[in-house]
Coordinates of N, CA and C in Angstrom, one line a residue:
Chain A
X26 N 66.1 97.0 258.1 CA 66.2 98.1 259.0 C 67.3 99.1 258.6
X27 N 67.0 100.3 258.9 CA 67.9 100.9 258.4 C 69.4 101.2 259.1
X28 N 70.4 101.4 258.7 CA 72.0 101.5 259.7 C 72.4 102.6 259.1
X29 N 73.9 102.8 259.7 CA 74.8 103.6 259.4 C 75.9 103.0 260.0
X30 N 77.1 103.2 259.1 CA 78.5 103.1 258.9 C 79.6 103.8 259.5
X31 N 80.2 103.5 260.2 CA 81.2 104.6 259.9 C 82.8 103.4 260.2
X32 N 83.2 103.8 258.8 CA 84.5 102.8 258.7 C 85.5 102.4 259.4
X33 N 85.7 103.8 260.1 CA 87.2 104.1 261.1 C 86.6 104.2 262.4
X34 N 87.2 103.2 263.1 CA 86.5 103.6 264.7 C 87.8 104.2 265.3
X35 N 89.0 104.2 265.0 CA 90.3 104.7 265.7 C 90.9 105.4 264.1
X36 N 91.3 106.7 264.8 CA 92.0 107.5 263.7 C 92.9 108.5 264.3
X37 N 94.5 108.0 263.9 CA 95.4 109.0 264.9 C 96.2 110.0 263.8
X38 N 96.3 111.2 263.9 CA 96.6 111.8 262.9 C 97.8 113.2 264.0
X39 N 98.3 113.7 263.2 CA 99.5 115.2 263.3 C 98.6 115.9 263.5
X40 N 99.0 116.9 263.8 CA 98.5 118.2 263.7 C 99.1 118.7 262.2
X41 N 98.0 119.2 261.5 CA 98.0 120.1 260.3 C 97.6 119.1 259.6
X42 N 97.7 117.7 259.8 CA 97.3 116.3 258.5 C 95.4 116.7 258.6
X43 N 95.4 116.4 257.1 CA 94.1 116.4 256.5 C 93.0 115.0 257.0
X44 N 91.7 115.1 257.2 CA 90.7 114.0 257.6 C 89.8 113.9 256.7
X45 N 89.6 112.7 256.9 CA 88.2 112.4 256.1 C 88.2 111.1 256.7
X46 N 86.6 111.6 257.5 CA 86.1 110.5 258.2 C 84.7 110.0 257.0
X47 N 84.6 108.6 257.1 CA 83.9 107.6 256.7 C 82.3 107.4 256.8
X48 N 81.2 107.8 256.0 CA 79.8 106.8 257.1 C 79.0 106.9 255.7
X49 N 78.5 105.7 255.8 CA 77.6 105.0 254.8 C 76.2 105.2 255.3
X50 N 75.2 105.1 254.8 CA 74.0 105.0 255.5 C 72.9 103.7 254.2
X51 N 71.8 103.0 255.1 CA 71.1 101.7 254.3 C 69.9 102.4 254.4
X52 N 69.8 103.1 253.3 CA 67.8 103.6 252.9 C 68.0 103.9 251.7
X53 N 66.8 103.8 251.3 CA 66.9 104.1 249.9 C 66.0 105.6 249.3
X54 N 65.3 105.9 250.6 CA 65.0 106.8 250.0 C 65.2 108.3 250.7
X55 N 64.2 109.2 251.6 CA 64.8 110.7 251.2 C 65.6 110.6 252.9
X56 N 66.6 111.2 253.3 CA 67.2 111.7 254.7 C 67.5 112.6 254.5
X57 N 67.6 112.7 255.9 CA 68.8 114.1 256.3 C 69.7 113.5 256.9
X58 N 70.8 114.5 256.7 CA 72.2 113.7 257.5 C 72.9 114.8 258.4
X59 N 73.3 114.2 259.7 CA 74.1 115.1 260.6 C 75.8 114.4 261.1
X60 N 76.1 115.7 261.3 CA 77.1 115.1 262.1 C 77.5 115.4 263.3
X61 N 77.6 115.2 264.5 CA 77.8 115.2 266.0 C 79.0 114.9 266.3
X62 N 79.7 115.9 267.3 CA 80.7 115.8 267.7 C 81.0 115.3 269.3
X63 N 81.6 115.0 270.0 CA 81.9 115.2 271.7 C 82.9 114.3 271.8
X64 N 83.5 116.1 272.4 CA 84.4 116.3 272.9 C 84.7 115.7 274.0
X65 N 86.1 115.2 274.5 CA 86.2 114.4 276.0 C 85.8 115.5 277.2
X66 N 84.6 114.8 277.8 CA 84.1 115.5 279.0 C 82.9 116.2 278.6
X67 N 82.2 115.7 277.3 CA 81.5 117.3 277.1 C 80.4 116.2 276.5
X68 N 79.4 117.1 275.9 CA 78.0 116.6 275.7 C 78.1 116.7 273.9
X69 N 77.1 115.7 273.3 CA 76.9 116.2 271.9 C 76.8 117.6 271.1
X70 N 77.5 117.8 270.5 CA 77.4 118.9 269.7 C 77.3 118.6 268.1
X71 N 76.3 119.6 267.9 CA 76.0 119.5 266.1 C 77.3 120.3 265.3
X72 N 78.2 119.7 264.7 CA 79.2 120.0 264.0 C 78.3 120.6 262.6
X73 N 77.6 119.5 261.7 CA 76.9 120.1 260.4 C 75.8 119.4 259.9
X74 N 75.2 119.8 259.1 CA 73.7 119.0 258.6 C 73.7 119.3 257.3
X75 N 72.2 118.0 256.8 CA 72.5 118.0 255.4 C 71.1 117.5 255.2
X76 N 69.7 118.9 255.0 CA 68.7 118.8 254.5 C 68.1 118.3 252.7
X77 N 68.9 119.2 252.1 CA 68.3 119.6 250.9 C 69.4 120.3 250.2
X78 N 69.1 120.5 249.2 CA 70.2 121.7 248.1 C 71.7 120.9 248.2
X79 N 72.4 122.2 248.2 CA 74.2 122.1 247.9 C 75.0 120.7 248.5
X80 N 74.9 119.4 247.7 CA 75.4 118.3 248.6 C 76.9 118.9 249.2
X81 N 77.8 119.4 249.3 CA 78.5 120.4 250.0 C 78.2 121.0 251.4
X82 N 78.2 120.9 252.2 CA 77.7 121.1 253.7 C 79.1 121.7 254.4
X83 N 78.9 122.8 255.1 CA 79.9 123.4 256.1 C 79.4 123.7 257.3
X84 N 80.5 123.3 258.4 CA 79.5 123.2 259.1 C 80.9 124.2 260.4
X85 N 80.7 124.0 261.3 CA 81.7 125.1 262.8 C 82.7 124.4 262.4
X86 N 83.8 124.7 263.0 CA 85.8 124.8 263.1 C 86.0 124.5 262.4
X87 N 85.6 124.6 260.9 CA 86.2 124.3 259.7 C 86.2 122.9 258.7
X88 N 84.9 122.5 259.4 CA 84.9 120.9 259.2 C 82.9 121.1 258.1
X89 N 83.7 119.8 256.8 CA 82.6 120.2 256.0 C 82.4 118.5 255.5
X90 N 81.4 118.3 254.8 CA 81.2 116.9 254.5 C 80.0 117.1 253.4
X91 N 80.4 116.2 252.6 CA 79.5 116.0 251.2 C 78.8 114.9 251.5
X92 N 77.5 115.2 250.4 CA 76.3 114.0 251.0 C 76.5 113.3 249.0
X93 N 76.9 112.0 249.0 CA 77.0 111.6 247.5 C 75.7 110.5 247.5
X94 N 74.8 111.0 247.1 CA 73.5 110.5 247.1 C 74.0 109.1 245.9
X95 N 74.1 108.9 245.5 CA 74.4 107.4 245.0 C 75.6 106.9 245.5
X96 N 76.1 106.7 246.1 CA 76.7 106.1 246.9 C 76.4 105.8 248.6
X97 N 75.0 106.7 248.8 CA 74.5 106.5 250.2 C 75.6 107.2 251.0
X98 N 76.4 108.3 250.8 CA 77.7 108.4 251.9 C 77.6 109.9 252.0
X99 N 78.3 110.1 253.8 CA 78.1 111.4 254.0 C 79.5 111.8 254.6
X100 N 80.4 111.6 254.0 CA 81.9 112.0 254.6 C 82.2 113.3 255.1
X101 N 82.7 113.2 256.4 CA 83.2 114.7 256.7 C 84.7 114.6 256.9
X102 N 84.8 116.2 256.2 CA 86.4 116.3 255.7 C 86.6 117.3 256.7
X103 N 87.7 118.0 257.0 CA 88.6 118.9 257.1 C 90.0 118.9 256.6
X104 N 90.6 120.0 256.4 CA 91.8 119.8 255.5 C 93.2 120.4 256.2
X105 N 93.0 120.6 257.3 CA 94.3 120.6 258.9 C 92.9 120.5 259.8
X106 N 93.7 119.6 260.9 CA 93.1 119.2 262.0 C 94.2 120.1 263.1
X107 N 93.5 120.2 264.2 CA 94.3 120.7 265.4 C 94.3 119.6 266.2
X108 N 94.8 119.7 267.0 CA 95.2 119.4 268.4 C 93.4 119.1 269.2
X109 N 92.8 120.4 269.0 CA 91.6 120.4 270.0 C 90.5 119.5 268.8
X110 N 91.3 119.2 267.9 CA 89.6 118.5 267.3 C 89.7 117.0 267.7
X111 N 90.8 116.3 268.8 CA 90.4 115.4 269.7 C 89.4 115.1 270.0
X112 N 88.4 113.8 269.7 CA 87.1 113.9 270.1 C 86.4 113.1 269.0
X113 N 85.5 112.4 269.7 CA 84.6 111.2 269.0 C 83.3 112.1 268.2
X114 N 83.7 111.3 267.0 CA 82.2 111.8 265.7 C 81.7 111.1 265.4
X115 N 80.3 111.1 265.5 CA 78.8 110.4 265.3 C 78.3 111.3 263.9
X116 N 78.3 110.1 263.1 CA 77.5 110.4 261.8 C 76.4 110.1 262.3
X117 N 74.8 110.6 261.7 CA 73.6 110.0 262.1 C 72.6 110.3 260.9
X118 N 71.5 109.6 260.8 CA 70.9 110.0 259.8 C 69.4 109.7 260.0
X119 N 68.5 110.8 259.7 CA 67.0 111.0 260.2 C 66.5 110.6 258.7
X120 N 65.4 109.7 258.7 CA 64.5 109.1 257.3 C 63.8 109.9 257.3
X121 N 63.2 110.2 256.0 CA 61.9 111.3 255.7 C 60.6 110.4 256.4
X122 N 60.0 110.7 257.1 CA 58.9 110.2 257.7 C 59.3 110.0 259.2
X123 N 60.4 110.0 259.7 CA 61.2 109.7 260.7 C 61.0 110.2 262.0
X124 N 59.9 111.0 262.0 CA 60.0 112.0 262.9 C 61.7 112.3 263.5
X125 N 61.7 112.5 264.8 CA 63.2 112.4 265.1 C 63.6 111.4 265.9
X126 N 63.5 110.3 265.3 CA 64.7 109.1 265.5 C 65.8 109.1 264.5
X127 N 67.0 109.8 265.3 CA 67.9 109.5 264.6 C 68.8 107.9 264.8
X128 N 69.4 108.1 263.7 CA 70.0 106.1 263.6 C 71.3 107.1 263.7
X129 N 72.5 106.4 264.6 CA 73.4 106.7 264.8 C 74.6 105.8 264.4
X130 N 75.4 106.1 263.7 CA 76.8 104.8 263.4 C 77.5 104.9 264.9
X131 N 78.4 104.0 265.1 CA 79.1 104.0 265.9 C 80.3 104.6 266.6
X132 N 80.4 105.2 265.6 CA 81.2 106.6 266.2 C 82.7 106.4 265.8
X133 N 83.5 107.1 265.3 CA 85.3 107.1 265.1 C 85.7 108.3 266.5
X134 N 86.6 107.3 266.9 CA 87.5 108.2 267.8 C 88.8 109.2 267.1
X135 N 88.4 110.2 267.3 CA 89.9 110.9 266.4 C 90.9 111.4 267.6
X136 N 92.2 111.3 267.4 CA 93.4 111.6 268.4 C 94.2 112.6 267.4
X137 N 94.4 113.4 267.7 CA 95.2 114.4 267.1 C 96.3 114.6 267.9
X138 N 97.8 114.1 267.4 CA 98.7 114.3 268.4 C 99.5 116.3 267.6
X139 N 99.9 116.9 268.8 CA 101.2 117.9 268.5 C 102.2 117.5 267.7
Chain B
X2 N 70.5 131.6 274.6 CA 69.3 130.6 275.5 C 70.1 129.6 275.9
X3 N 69.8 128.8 277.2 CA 69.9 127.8 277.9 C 69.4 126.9 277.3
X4 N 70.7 125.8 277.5 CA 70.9 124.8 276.7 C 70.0 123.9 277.1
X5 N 70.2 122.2 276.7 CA 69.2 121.1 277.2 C 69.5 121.0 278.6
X6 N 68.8 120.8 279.5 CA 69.4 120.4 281.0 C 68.8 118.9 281.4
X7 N 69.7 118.2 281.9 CA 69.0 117.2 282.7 C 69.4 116.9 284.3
X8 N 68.6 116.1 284.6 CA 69.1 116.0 286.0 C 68.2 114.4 286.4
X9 N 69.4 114.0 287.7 CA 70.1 114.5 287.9 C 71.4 113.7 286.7
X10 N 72.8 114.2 287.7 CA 74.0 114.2 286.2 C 74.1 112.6 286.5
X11 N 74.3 112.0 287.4 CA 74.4 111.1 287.8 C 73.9 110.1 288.9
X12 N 73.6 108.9 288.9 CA 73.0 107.9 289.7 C 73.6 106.7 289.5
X13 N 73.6 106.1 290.4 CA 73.8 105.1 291.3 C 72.3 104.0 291.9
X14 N 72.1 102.8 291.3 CA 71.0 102.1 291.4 C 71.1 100.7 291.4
X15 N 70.2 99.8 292.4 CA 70.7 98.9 292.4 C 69.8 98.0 291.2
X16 N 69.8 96.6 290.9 CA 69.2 95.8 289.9 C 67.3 95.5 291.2
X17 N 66.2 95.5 290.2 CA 65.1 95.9 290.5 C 64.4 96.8 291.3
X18 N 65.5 98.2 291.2 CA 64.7 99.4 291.7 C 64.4 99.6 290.4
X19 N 63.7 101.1 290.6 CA 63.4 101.7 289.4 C 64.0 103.3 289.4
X20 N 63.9 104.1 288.5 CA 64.5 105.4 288.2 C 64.0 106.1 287.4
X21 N 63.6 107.5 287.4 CA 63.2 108.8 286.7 C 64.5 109.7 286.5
X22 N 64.4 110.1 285.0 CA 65.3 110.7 284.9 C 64.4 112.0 284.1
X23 N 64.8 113.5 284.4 CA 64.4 114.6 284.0 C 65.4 115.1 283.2
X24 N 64.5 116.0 281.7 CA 64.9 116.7 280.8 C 64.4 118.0 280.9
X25 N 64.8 119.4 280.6 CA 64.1 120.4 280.5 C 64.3 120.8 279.1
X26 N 64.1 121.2 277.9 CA 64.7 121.6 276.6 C 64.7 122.7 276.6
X27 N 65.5 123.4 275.5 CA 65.4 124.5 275.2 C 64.4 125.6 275.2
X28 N 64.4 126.6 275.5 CA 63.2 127.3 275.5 C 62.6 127.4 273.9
X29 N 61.3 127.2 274.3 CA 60.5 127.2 272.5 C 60.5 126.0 272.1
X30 N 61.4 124.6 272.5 CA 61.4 123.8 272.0 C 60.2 122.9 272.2
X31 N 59.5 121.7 271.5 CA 58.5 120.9 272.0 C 58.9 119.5 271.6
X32 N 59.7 119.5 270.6 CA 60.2 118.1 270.8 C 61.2 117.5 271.8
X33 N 61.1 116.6 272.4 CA 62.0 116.1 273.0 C 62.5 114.1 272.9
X34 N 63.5 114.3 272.8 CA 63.8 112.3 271.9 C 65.2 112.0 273.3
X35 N 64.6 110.8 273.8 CA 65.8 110.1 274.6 C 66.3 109.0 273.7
X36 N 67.7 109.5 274.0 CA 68.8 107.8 273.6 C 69.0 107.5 274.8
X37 N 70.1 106.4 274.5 CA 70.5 105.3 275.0 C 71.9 105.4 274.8
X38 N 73.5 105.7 275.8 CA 74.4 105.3 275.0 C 75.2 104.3 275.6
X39 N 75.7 103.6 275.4 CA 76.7 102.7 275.8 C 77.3 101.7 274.9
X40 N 78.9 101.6 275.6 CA 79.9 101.0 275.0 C 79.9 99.8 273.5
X41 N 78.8 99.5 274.3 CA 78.9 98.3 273.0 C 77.4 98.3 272.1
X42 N 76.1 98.9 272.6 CA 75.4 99.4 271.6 C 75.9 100.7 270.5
X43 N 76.7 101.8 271.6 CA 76.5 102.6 271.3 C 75.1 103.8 271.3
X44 N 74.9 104.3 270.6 CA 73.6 105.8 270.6 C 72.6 104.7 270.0
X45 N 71.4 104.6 270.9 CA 70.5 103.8 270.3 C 69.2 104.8 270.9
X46 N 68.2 105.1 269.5 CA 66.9 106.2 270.0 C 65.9 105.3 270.7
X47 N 65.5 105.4 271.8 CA 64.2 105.1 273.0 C 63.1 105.9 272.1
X48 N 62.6 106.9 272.7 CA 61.4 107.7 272.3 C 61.5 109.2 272.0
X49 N 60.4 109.4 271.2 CA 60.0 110.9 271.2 C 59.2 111.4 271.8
X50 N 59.4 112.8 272.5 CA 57.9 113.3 272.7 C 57.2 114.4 272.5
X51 N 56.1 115.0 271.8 CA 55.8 116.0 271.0 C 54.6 116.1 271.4
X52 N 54.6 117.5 272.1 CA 53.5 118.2 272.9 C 52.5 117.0 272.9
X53 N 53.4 116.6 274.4 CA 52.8 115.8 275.5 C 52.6 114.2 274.6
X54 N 52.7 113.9 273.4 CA 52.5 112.6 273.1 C 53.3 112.2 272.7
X55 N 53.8 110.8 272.9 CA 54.7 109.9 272.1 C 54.7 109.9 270.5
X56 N 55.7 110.4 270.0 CA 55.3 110.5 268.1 C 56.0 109.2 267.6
X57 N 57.1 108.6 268.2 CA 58.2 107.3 267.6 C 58.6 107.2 268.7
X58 N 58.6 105.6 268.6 CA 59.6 104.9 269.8 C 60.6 103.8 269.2
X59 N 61.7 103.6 269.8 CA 62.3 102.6 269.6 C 62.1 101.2 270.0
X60 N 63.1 100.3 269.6 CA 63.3 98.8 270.1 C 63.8 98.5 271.7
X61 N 63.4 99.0 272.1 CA 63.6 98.9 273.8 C 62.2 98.1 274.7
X62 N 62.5 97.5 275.8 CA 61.3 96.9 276.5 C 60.4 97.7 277.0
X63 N 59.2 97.2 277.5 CA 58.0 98.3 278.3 C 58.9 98.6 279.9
X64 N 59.9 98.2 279.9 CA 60.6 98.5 281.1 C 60.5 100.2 281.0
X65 N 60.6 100.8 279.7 CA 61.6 101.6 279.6 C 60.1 102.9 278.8
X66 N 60.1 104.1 279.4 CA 58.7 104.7 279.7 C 58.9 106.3 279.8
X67 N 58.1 107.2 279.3 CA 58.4 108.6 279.3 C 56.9 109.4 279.2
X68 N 56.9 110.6 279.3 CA 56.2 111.2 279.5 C 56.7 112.8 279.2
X69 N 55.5 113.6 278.2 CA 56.2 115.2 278.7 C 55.2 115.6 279.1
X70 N 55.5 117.1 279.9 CA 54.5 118.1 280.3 C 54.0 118.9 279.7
X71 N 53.1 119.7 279.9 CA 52.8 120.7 279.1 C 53.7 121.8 279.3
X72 N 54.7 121.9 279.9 CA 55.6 123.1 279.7 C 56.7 122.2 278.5
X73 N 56.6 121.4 278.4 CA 57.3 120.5 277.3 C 58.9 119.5 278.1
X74 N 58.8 119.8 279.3 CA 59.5 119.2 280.4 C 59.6 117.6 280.0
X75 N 60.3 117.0 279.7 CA 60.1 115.3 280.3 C 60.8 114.3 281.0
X76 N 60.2 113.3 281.0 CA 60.7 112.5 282.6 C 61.1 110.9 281.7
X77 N 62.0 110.4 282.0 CA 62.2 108.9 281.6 C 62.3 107.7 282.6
X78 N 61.5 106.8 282.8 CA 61.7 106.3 283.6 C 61.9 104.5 283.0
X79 N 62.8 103.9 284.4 CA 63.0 102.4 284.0 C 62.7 101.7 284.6
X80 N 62.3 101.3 284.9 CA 61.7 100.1 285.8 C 62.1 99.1 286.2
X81 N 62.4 98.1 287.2 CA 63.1 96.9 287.4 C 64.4 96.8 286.9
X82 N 65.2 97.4 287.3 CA 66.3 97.9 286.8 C 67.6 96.9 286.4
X83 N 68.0 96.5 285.3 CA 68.6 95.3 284.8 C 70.6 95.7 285.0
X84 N 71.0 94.9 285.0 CA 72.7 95.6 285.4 C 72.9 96.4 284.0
X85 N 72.6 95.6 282.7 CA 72.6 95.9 281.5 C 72.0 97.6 280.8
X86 N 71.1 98.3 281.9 CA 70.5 99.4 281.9 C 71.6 100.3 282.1
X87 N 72.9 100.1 282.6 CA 73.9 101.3 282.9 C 74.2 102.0 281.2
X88 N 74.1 103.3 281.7 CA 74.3 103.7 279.8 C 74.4 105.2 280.7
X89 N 74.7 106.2 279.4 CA 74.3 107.2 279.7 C 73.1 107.4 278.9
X90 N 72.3 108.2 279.4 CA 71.0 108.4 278.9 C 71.3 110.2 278.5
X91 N 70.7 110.2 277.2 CA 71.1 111.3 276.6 C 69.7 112.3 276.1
X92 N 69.0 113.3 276.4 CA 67.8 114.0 276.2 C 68.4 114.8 275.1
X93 N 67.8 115.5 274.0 CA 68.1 116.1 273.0 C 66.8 116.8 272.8
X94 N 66.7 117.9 272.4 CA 65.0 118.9 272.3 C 65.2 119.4 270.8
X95 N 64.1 119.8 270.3 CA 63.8 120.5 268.9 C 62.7 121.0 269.1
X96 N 62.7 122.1 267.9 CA 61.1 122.6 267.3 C 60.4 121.5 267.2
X97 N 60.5 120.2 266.9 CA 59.5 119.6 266.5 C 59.3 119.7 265.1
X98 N 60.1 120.6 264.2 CA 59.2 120.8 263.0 C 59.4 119.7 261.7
X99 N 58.7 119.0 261.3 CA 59.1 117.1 260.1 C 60.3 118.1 259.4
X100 N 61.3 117.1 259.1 CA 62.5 117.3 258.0 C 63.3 118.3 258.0
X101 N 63.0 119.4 258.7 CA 64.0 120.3 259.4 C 64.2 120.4 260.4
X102 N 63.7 119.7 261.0 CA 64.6 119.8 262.1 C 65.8 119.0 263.3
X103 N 66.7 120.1 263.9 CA 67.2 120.0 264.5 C 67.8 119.7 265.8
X104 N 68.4 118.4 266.3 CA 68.2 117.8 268.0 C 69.8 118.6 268.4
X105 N 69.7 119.4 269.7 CA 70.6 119.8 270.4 C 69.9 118.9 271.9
X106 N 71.4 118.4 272.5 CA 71.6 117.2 273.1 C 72.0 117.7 274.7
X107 N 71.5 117.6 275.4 CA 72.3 117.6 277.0 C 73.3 116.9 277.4
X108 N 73.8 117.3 278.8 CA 75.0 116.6 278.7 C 74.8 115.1 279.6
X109 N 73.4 114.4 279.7 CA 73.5 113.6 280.1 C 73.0 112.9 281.6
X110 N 72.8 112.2 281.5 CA 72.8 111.2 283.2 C 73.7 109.9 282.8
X111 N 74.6 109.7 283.9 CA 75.1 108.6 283.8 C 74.1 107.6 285.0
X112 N 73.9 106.6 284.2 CA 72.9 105.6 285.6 C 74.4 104.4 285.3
X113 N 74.4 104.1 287.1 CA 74.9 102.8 287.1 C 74.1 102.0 287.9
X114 N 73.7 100.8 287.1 CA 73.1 99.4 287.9 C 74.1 99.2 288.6
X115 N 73.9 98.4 290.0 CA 75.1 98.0 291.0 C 74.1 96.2 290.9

């Protein structure tokens, strides 16, 4: 069956320190990859996606993530974090044939202190 | 446009009632996919529904049951309701369209078994 990863389930960082969050995915063959944010108190939000073309993906507040197709990994970076990017990230990843079931990792809580 | 809506936000239930929970999606949208979240599964996909039929379903019991309308409305329902069913239940809508597309997510029903 297929999973997803995501390495870091707690991650406490400064304000202005650089991230790079973790997530592996088990298929071998074609996906798409997203990444979901939510915020405390708030509902899913689509941060970035990653159909086809430029493994390079940018996605809202400045947060981007590469898809390295041999290594199965879909890391999202940013390079200063704020204060407001407080808030749990769901990597997820839809199979080609998949209709829309997405498989969802477990999610990293990020804490950004001042 | 107005976002996913569900209703209601929250419930309270005891173990072998049963429960409907409503989605409305986005306007234009026809897909519509329920999860599942809680603490120690995490985001786990239940079903899809795409003008009016089930297209994928998950690893969940026949407890657990949906339906859309023809305005592309849907309803989820549980049946016999287990303590282990408290989760938030999460509706997310799309075009529907294979491999591009995109799930924007509501903000939720929280059910609690009592």
């Amino acid at each position: 069956a297929q999973s997803v990863s995501q390495h870091n389930h707690h991650v406490i960082l400064s304000e202005a320190a650089s991230l790079e969050l973790g997530c592996n995915y088990s298929y071998g063959g074609t996906v798409n990859l997203f990444w979901y944010v939510q915020y405390p108190g708030q509902h899913l939000q689509l941060l970035l996606k990653y159909f086809s073309g430029d493994p390079l993906v940018k996605g809202i507040k400045g947060f981007e993530a590469e898809f390295i197709k041999s290594k199965f990994s879909f890391n999202l970076r940013k390079p200063s974090v704020q204060w407001s990017d407080t808030a749990e990230y769901f990597c997820a990843v839809r199979v080609s044939g998949g209709y829309n079931k997405l498989i969802f990792g477990a999610g990293t809580r990020l804490a950004v202190h001042p | 446009k107005a976002g996913v809506t569900q209703t209601p936000r929250y419930l309270i239930k005891t173990r072998g009632q049963q429960v409907t929970l409503s989605c409305s999606p986005i306007s234009g949208h026809r897909s519509v996919s329920w999860y599942q979240q809680t603490p120690g599964q995490g985001l786990q996909f239940l079903f899809e529904y795409f003008s009016e039929t089930q297209r994928n379903k998950g690893n969940f019991p026949g407890r657990f049951s949906g339906r859309q309308f023809s305005n592309s409305r849907s309803e989820m329902n549980v049946s016999t309701l287990e303590l282990g069913d408290s989760a938030l239940y999460l509706c997310a809508s799309s075009t529907g369209q294979l491999n591009t597309d995109t799930q924007y997510f509501g903000p939720g029903t929280r059910l609690t078994v009592l």
